[in-house]
């Protein structure tokens, strides 16, 4: 059976002390989240190590927000999958729309990054999603499908056991404009169908597909009640421990 997950993408927020404090606050409240809901937090690179130590022994796993498309060497400013793994992370987010939009992250690069992350034993949260123009042109199904095909169709059914997909419509990220539960569900179902076409129904059924984009305590329950929505990738609301845990509790609503 697929796992329910609530993951917090802190983006470029918090300096070290604030990050450790936030991680501890989340850990202190983690027991309030349903036992079958996995919790992941993704702080900035600078405090992955301290945050991983702060939540050691709790149910919270730590993710990076990106990783390099090379293993090591002359790549100034980059952080490799091995480096991420060595400081206590078990996941990395890849292909977030902010990285695609501002840092030229292509599907091609994401294939490399995913390969290297999996080779290091990291799990991958792969983000896909259409922008407003594409949604208005009615291209949202096609855009998500091609992002899934371009990246994940290079991997095996076994690899899929360590890959989570996050559907994040770009127009809903940080805008307060959440996709309706129906809008999200129809894309999630389409992503699952796309995965089934390549990897078979069982792998598709077992893949966790998260929704992201202005998900908050007040709308999480309706989103999570959908058949193909298995949790959330949370930005703004993950910066408050109370809100983050309240979102995880929405599974009980
Ligand atoms: P948001 O961000 O919850 O602040 O909209 C979600 C994300 O970008 O992962």
mmCIF file of C-alpha atoms and ligand atoms in Angstrom:
data_model
loop_
_atom_site.group_PDB
_atom_site.id
_atom_site.type_symbol
_atom_site.label_atom_id
_atom_site.label_comp_id
_atom_site.label_asym_id
_atom_site.label_seq_id
_atom_site.Cartn_x
_atom_site.Cartn_y
_atom_site.Cartn_z
ATOM 1 C CA UNK A 1 0.000 0.000 0.000
ATOM 2 C CA UNK A 2 1.276 3.457 -0.800
ATOM 3 C CA UNK A 3 2.530 5.735 1.960
ATOM 4 C CA UNK A 4 0.884 8.942 3.064
ATOM 5 C CA UNK A 5 3.453 11.735 3.376
ATOM 6 C CA UNK A 6 3.516 15.363 4.403
ATOM 7 C CA UNK A 7 6.755 17.060 3.369
ATOM 8 C CA UNK A 8 7.852 20.601 4.216
ATOM 9 C CA UNK A 9 9.880 22.527 1.644
ATOM 10 C CA UNK A 10 11.438 25.367 3.610
ATOM 11 C CA UNK A 11 12.939 26.935 0.447
ATOM 12 C CA UNK A 12 15.451 29.729 1.190
ATOM 13 C CA UNK A 13 14.073 30.441 4.644
ATOM 14 C CA UNK A 14 15.588 30.201 8.144
ATOM 15 C CA UNK A 15 19.191 30.644 9.227
ATOM 16 C CA UNK A 16 20.736 27.771 11.165
ATOM 17 C CA UNK A 17 19.411 28.568 14.650
ATOM 18 C CA UNK A 18 15.894 29.215 13.364
ATOM 19 C CA UNK A 19 15.993 26.020 11.333
ATOM 20 C CA UNK A 20 17.054 23.871 14.277
ATOM 21 C CA UNK A 21 14.396 25.520 16.428
ATOM 22 C CA UNK A 22 11.709 24.861 13.802
ATOM 23 C CA UNK A 23 12.842 21.240 13.394
ATOM 24 C CA UNK A 24 12.681 20.722 17.163
ATOM 25 C CA UNK A 25 9.221 22.279 17.296
ATOM 26 C CA UNK A 26 8.032 19.940 14.532
ATOM 27 C CA UNK A 27 9.605 16.960 16.327
ATOM 28 C CA UNK A 28 7.917 17.928 19.596
ATOM 29 C CA UNK A 29 4.523 17.826 17.890
ATOM 30 C CA UNK A 30 5.160 14.904 15.539
ATOM 31 C CA UNK A 31 3.350 12.532 17.899
ATOM 32 C CA UNK A 32 0.101 14.409 17.164
ATOM 33 C CA UNK A 33 0.286 13.412 13.484
ATOM 34 C CA UNK A 34 -1.397 10.113 12.570
ATOM 35 C CA UNK A 35 1.060 7.231 12.980
ATOM 36 C CA UNK A 36 0.684 6.192 9.323
ATOM 37 C CA UNK A 37 1.633 9.617 7.938
ATOM 38 C CA UNK A 38 5.333 10.059 7.181
ATOM 39 C CA UNK A 39 6.880 13.475 7.853
ATOM 40 C CA UNK A 40 9.767 14.939 5.854
ATOM 41 C CA UNK A 41 11.382 18.352 6.258
ATOM 42 C CA UNK A 42 13.637 20.007 3.667
ATOM 43 C CA UNK A 43 15.773 22.811 5.124
ATOM 44 C CA UNK A 44 18.454 24.757 3.223
ATOM 45 C CA UNK A 45 21.826 23.000 2.644
ATOM 46 C CA UNK A 46 23.639 25.007 5.330
ATOM 47 C CA UNK A 47 21.748 23.402 8.178
ATOM 48 C CA UNK A 48 20.832 19.967 6.826
ATOM 49 C CA UNK A 49 23.432 18.493 9.159
ATOM 50 C CA UNK A 50 22.214 20.262 12.342
ATOM 51 C CA UNK A 51 18.578 19.646 11.523
ATOM 52 C CA UNK A 52 19.235 15.952 10.840
ATOM 53 C CA UNK A 53 20.905 15.709 14.273
ATOM 54 C CA UNK A 54 18.055 17.605 15.926
ATOM 55 C CA UNK A 55 15.431 15.143 14.644
ATOM 56 C CA UNK A 56 17.505 11.962 14.965
ATOM 57 C CA UNK A 57 15.487 9.160 16.546
ATOM 58 C CA UNK A 58 12.136 10.824 15.730
ATOM 59 C CA UNK A 59 9.778 9.873 12.908
ATOM 60 C CA UNK A 60 10.905 12.889 10.882
ATOM 61 C CA UNK A 61 13.104 12.338 7.819
ATOM 62 C CA UNK A 62 15.249 15.074 6.321
ATOM 63 C CA UNK A 63 15.470 16.029 2.643
ATOM 64 C CA UNK A 64 17.646 18.361 0.602
ATOM 65 C CA UNK A 65 15.916 20.730 -1.819
ATOM 66 C CA UNK A 66 18.182 19.865 -4.744
ATOM 67 C CA UNK A 67 21.319 17.894 -5.566
ATOM 68 C CA UNK A 68 24.066 18.131 -8.185
ATOM 69 C CA UNK A 69 24.029 16.399 -11.555
ATOM 70 C CA UNK A 70 27.620 15.222 -11.079
ATOM 71 C CA UNK A 71 29.218 13.031 -8.424
ATOM 72 C CA UNK A 72 32.195 15.250 -7.457
ATOM 73 C CA UNK A 73 34.865 17.531 -8.841
ATOM 74 C CA UNK A 74 35.098 21.001 -10.335
ATOM 75 C CA UNK A 75 31.479 22.138 -9.977
ATOM 76 C CA UNK A 76 31.740 25.267 -7.853
ATOM 77 C CA UNK A 77 28.735 25.866 -5.652
ATOM 78 C CA UNK A 78 27.159 22.453 -6.155
ATOM 79 C CA UNK A 79 26.284 19.848 -3.507
ATOM 80 C CA UNK A 80 26.404 16.158 -4.404
ATOM 81 C CA UNK A 81 24.030 13.370 -3.464
ATOM 82 C CA UNK A 82 26.811 11.715 -1.440
ATOM 83 C CA UNK A 83 27.321 14.930 0.570
ATOM 84 C CA UNK A 84 23.606 15.129 1.266
ATOM 85 C CA UNK A 85 23.446 11.502 2.320
ATOM 86 C CA UNK A 86 26.532 11.845 4.553
ATOM 87 C CA UNK A 87 24.899 14.484 6.768
ATOM 88 C CA UNK A 88 21.876 12.334 7.578
ATOM 89 C CA UNK A 89 19.387 13.030 4.787
ATOM 90 C CA UNK A 90 17.332 10.249 3.285
ATOM 91 C CA UNK A 91 15.577 12.269 0.557
ATOM 92 C CA UNK A 92 16.064 15.030 -1.943
ATOM 93 C CA UNK A 93 13.475 17.153 -3.688
ATOM 94 C CA UNK A 94 14.215 17.474 -7.421
ATOM 95 C CA UNK A 95 12.710 19.513 -10.232
ATOM 96 C CA UNK A 96 10.879 22.064 -8.127
ATOM 97 C CA UNK A 97 9.337 24.661 -10.459
ATOM 98 C CA UNK A 98 11.457 27.420 -8.876
ATOM 99 C CA UNK A 99 14.553 25.486 -9.913
ATOM 100 C CA UNK A 100 13.156 24.801 -13.374
ATOM 101 C CA UNK A 101 12.186 28.473 -13.787
ATOM 102 C CA UNK A 102 15.119 30.344 -12.215
ATOM 103 C CA UNK A 103 18.027 27.905 -12.480
ATOM 104 C CA UNK A 104 17.509 26.284 -15.847
ATOM 105 C CA UNK A 105 16.755 22.825 -14.504
ATOM 106 C CA UNK A 106 15.704 20.680 -17.456
ATOM 107 C CA UNK A 107 14.129 17.239 -17.537
ATOM 108 C CA UNK A 108 17.433 16.007 -18.972
ATOM 109 C CA UNK A 109 19.360 17.265 -15.930
ATOM 110 C CA UNK A 110 16.712 15.784 -13.670
ATOM 111 C CA UNK A 111 17.356 12.336 -15.112
ATOM 112 C CA UNK A 112 21.029 12.664 -14.098
ATOM 113 C CA UNK A 113 20.195 14.052 -10.675
ATOM 114 C CA UNK A 114 17.660 11.314 -10.027
ATOM 115 C CA UNK A 115 20.157 8.619 -11.072
ATOM 116 C CA UNK A 116 22.833 9.976 -8.735
ATOM 117 C CA UNK A 117 20.440 10.448 -5.813
ATOM 118 C CA UNK A 118 19.106 6.891 -6.138
ATOM 119 C CA UNK A 119 22.639 5.515 -6.502
ATOM 120 C CA UNK A 120 23.511 7.096 -3.136
ATOM 121 C CA UNK A 121 20.459 5.510 -1.542
ATOM 122 C CA UNK A 122 18.457 8.734 -1.330
ATOM 123 C CA UNK A 123 14.749 8.790 -2.089
ATOM 124 C CA UNK A 124 13.575 11.392 -4.608
ATOM 125 C CA UNK A 125 10.582 13.717 -4.488
ATOM 126 C CA UNK A 126 10.169 14.695 -8.150
ATOM 127 C CA UNK A 127 8.081 17.807 -8.758
ATOM 128 C CA UNK A 128 5.995 18.319 -11.893
ATOM 129 C CA UNK A 129 3.364 20.889 -12.763
ATOM 130 C CA UNK A 130 2.086 23.340 -15.346
ATOM 131 C CA UNK A 131 2.291 27.131 -15.267
ATOM 132 C CA UNK A 132 -0.678 29.474 -15.619
ATOM 133 C CA UNK A 133 -0.266 29.960 -19.358
ATOM 134 C CA UNK A 134 -0.195 26.202 -19.915
ATOM 135 C CA UNK A 135 -3.257 25.698 -17.689
ATOM 136 C CA UNK A 136 -5.173 28.400 -19.565
ATOM 137 C CA UNK A 137 -4.215 26.799 -22.876
ATOM 138 C CA UNK A 138 -5.588 23.486 -21.608
ATOM 139 C CA UNK A 139 -2.140 21.880 -21.690
ATOM 140 C CA UNK A 140 -1.936 20.841 -18.032
ATOM 141 C CA UNK A 141 -2.408 17.115 -18.578
ATOM 142 C CA UNK A 142 0.100 17.046 -21.440
ATOM 143 C CA UNK A 143 2.714 19.098 -19.563
ATOM 144 C CA UNK A 144 2.629 16.895 -16.460
ATOM 145 C CA UNK A 145 2.592 13.742 -18.552
ATOM 146 C CA UNK A 146 5.639 14.801 -20.542
ATOM 147 C CA UNK A 147 7.588 15.785 -17.391
ATOM 148 C CA UNK A 148 6.815 12.351 -15.920
ATOM 149 C CA UNK A 149 7.775 10.550 -19.123
ATOM 150 C CA UNK A 150 10.952 12.577 -19.745
ATOM 151 C CA UNK A 151 12.298 11.869 -16.281
ATOM 152 C CA UNK A 152 10.758 8.779 -14.736
ATOM 153 C CA UNK A 153 10.494 6.621 -17.841
ATOM 154 C CA UNK A 154 14.293 6.328 -17.657
ATOM 155 C CA UNK A 155 13.985 4.356 -14.421
ATOM 156 C CA UNK A 156 12.909 0.866 -13.431
ATOM 157 C CA UNK A 157 9.891 -0.367 -11.524
ATOM 158 C CA UNK A 158 12.252 -1.118 -8.602
ATOM 159 C CA UNK A 159 13.530 2.471 -8.650
ATOM 160 C CA UNK A 160 9.933 3.691 -8.397
ATOM 161 C CA UNK A 161 9.768 2.287 -4.852
ATOM 162 C CA UNK A 162 12.044 5.186 -3.806
ATOM 163 C CA UNK A 163 10.425 7.910 -5.879
ATOM 164 C CA UNK A 164 7.592 10.184 -4.808
ATOM 165 C CA UNK A 165 5.881 12.462 -7.317
ATOM 166 C CA UNK A 166 4.703 15.926 -6.275
ATOM 167 C CA UNK A 167 2.151 17.669 -8.478
ATOM 168 C CA UNK A 168 2.645 21.396 -7.986
ATOM 169 C CA UNK A 169 0.736 23.682 -10.341
ATOM 170 C CA UNK A 170 3.044 26.693 -10.641
ATOM 171 C CA UNK A 171 0.114 29.134 -10.490
ATOM 172 C CA UNK A 172 -0.790 27.807 -7.031
ATOM 173 C CA UNK A 173 2.668 28.024 -5.459
ATOM 174 C CA UNK A 174 2.973 30.781 -2.877
ATOM 175 C CA UNK A 175 0.003 32.579 -4.412
ATOM 176 C CA UNK A 176 -2.681 31.570 -1.920
ATOM 177 C CA UNK A 177 -4.547 30.207 -4.950
ATOM 178 C CA UNK A 178 -4.943 26.493 -4.278
ATOM 179 C CA UNK A 179 -6.024 24.088 -6.994
ATOM 180 C CA UNK A 180 -9.483 22.791 -6.180
ATOM 181 C CA UNK A 181 -9.605 19.219 -4.946
ATOM 182 C CA UNK A 182 -11.137 18.233 -8.307
ATOM 183 C CA UNK A 183 -8.438 20.017 -10.339
ATOM 184 C CA UNK A 184 -5.720 18.334 -8.291
ATOM 185 C CA UNK A 185 -7.372 14.904 -8.304
ATOM 186 C CA UNK A 186 -7.773 14.774 -12.082
ATOM 187 C CA UNK A 187 -4.076 15.469 -12.607
ATOM 188 C CA UNK A 188 -3.051 13.000 -9.882
ATOM 189 C CA UNK A 189 -5.202 10.322 -11.505
ATOM 190 C CA UNK A 190 -3.634 11.134 -14.865
ATOM 191 C CA UNK A 191 -0.117 10.885 -13.426
ATOM 192 C CA UNK A 192 -0.974 7.512 -11.890
ATOM 193 C CA UNK A 193 -2.379 6.312 -15.221
ATOM 194 C CA UNK A 194 0.775 7.471 -16.995
ATOM 195 C CA UNK A 195 2.913 5.549 -14.485
ATOM 196 C CA UNK A 196 0.691 2.466 -14.865
ATOM 197 C CA UNK A 197 1.241 2.535 -18.635
ATOM 198 C CA UNK A 198 4.983 2.186 -18.144
ATOM 199 C CA UNK A 199 5.466 0.332 -14.865
ATOM 200 C CA UNK A 200 2.187 -1.562 -14.463
ATOM 201 C CA UNK A 201 -0.828 -1.037 -12.235
ATOM 202 C CA UNK A 202 0.807 -2.293 -9.037
ATOM 203 C CA UNK A 203 3.753 0.144 -9.152
ATOM 204 C CA UNK A 204 1.406 3.014 -10.050
ATOM 205 C CA UNK A 205 -0.922 2.122 -7.163
ATOM 206 C CA UNK A 206 2.021 2.022 -4.761
ATOM 207 C CA UNK A 207 3.484 5.390 -5.816
ATOM 208 C CA UNK A 208 2.903 8.264 -3.426
ATOM 209 C CA UNK A 209 1.694 11.371 -5.282
ATOM 210 C CA UNK A 210 1.707 14.602 -3.262
ATOM 211 C CA UNK A 211 -0.107 17.844 -3.982
ATOM 212 C CA UNK A 212 1.730 21.150 -3.506
ATOM 213 C CA UNK A 213 0.665 24.767 -3.941
ATOM 214 C CA UNK A 214 -0.844 26.869 -1.154
ATOM 215 C CA UNK A 215 -1.777 23.765 0.822
ATOM 216 C CA UNK A 216 -2.675 24.783 4.376
ATOM 217 C CA UNK A 217 -4.558 23.456 7.428
ATOM 218 C CA UNK A 218 -7.861 24.848 6.108
ATOM 219 C CA UNK A 219 -7.770 23.067 2.732
ATOM 220 C CA UNK A 220 -5.630 19.976 3.377
ATOM 221 C CA UNK A 221 -8.473 17.684 4.457
ATOM 222 C CA UNK A 222 -10.445 18.189 1.256
ATOM 223 C CA UNK A 223 -7.356 17.628 -0.892
ATOM 224 C CA UNK A 224 -6.193 14.566 1.051
ATOM 225 C CA UNK A 225 -9.659 13.000 0.857
ATOM 226 C CA UNK A 226 -9.188 12.530 -2.899
ATOM 227 C CA UNK A 227 -8.481 9.001 -4.070
ATOM 228 C CA UNK A 228 -5.153 9.777 -5.744
ATOM 229 C CA UNK A 229 -3.797 12.470 -3.409
ATOM 230 C CA UNK A 230 -1.469 10.896 -0.868
ATOM 231 C CA UNK A 231 -0.332 13.974 1.018
ATOM 232 C CA UNK A 232 1.296 17.329 0.425
ATOM 233 C CA UNK A 233 4.504 19.152 -0.360
ATOM 234 C CA UNK A 234 4.125 22.240 1.766
ATOM 235 C CA UNK A 235 5.971 25.550 1.332
ATOM 236 C CA UNK A 236 4.827 28.557 3.353
ATOM 237 C CA UNK A 237 2.784 26.594 5.897
ATOM 238 C CA UNK A 238 5.761 24.324 6.664
ATOM 239 C CA UNK A 239 7.535 27.260 8.322
ATOM 240 C CA UNK A 240 5.161 27.052 11.286
ATOM 241 C CA UNK A 241 5.315 23.780 13.248
ATOM 242 C CA UNK A 242 1.655 24.089 14.282
ATOM 243 C CA UNK A 243 0.442 24.495 10.694
ATOM 244 C CA UNK A 244 2.684 21.745 9.362
ATOM 245 C CA UNK A 245 1.407 19.246 11.930
ATOM 246 C CA UNK A 246 -2.176 20.457 11.479
ATOM 247 C CA UNK A 247 -1.820 19.581 7.778
ATOM 248 C CA UNK A 248 -0.640 16.061 8.680
ATOM 249 C CA UNK A 249 -3.607 15.769 11.041
ATOM 250 C CA UNK A 250 -5.947 16.608 8.151
ATOM 251 C CA UNK A 251 -5.737 12.923 7.180
ATOM 252 C CA UNK A 252 -7.871 12.193 10.238
ATOM 253 C CA UNK A 253 -10.559 14.729 9.336
HETATM 254 P P1 LIG B 1 3.507 26.898 -1.047
HETATM 255 O O1 LIG B 1 4.748 26.156 -1.785
HETATM 256 O O2 LIG B 1 2.899 25.876 -0.117
HETATM 257 O O3 LIG B 1 4.138 28.039 -0.318
HETATM 258 O O4 LIG B 1 2.559 27.317 -2.100
HETATM 259 C C1 LIG B 1 4.689 24.810 -2.150
HETATM 260 C C2 LIG B 1 5.969 24.407 -2.810
HETATM 261 O O5 LIG B 1 6.507 25.186 -3.617
HETATM 262 O O6 LIG B 1 6.502 23.296 -2.564
#
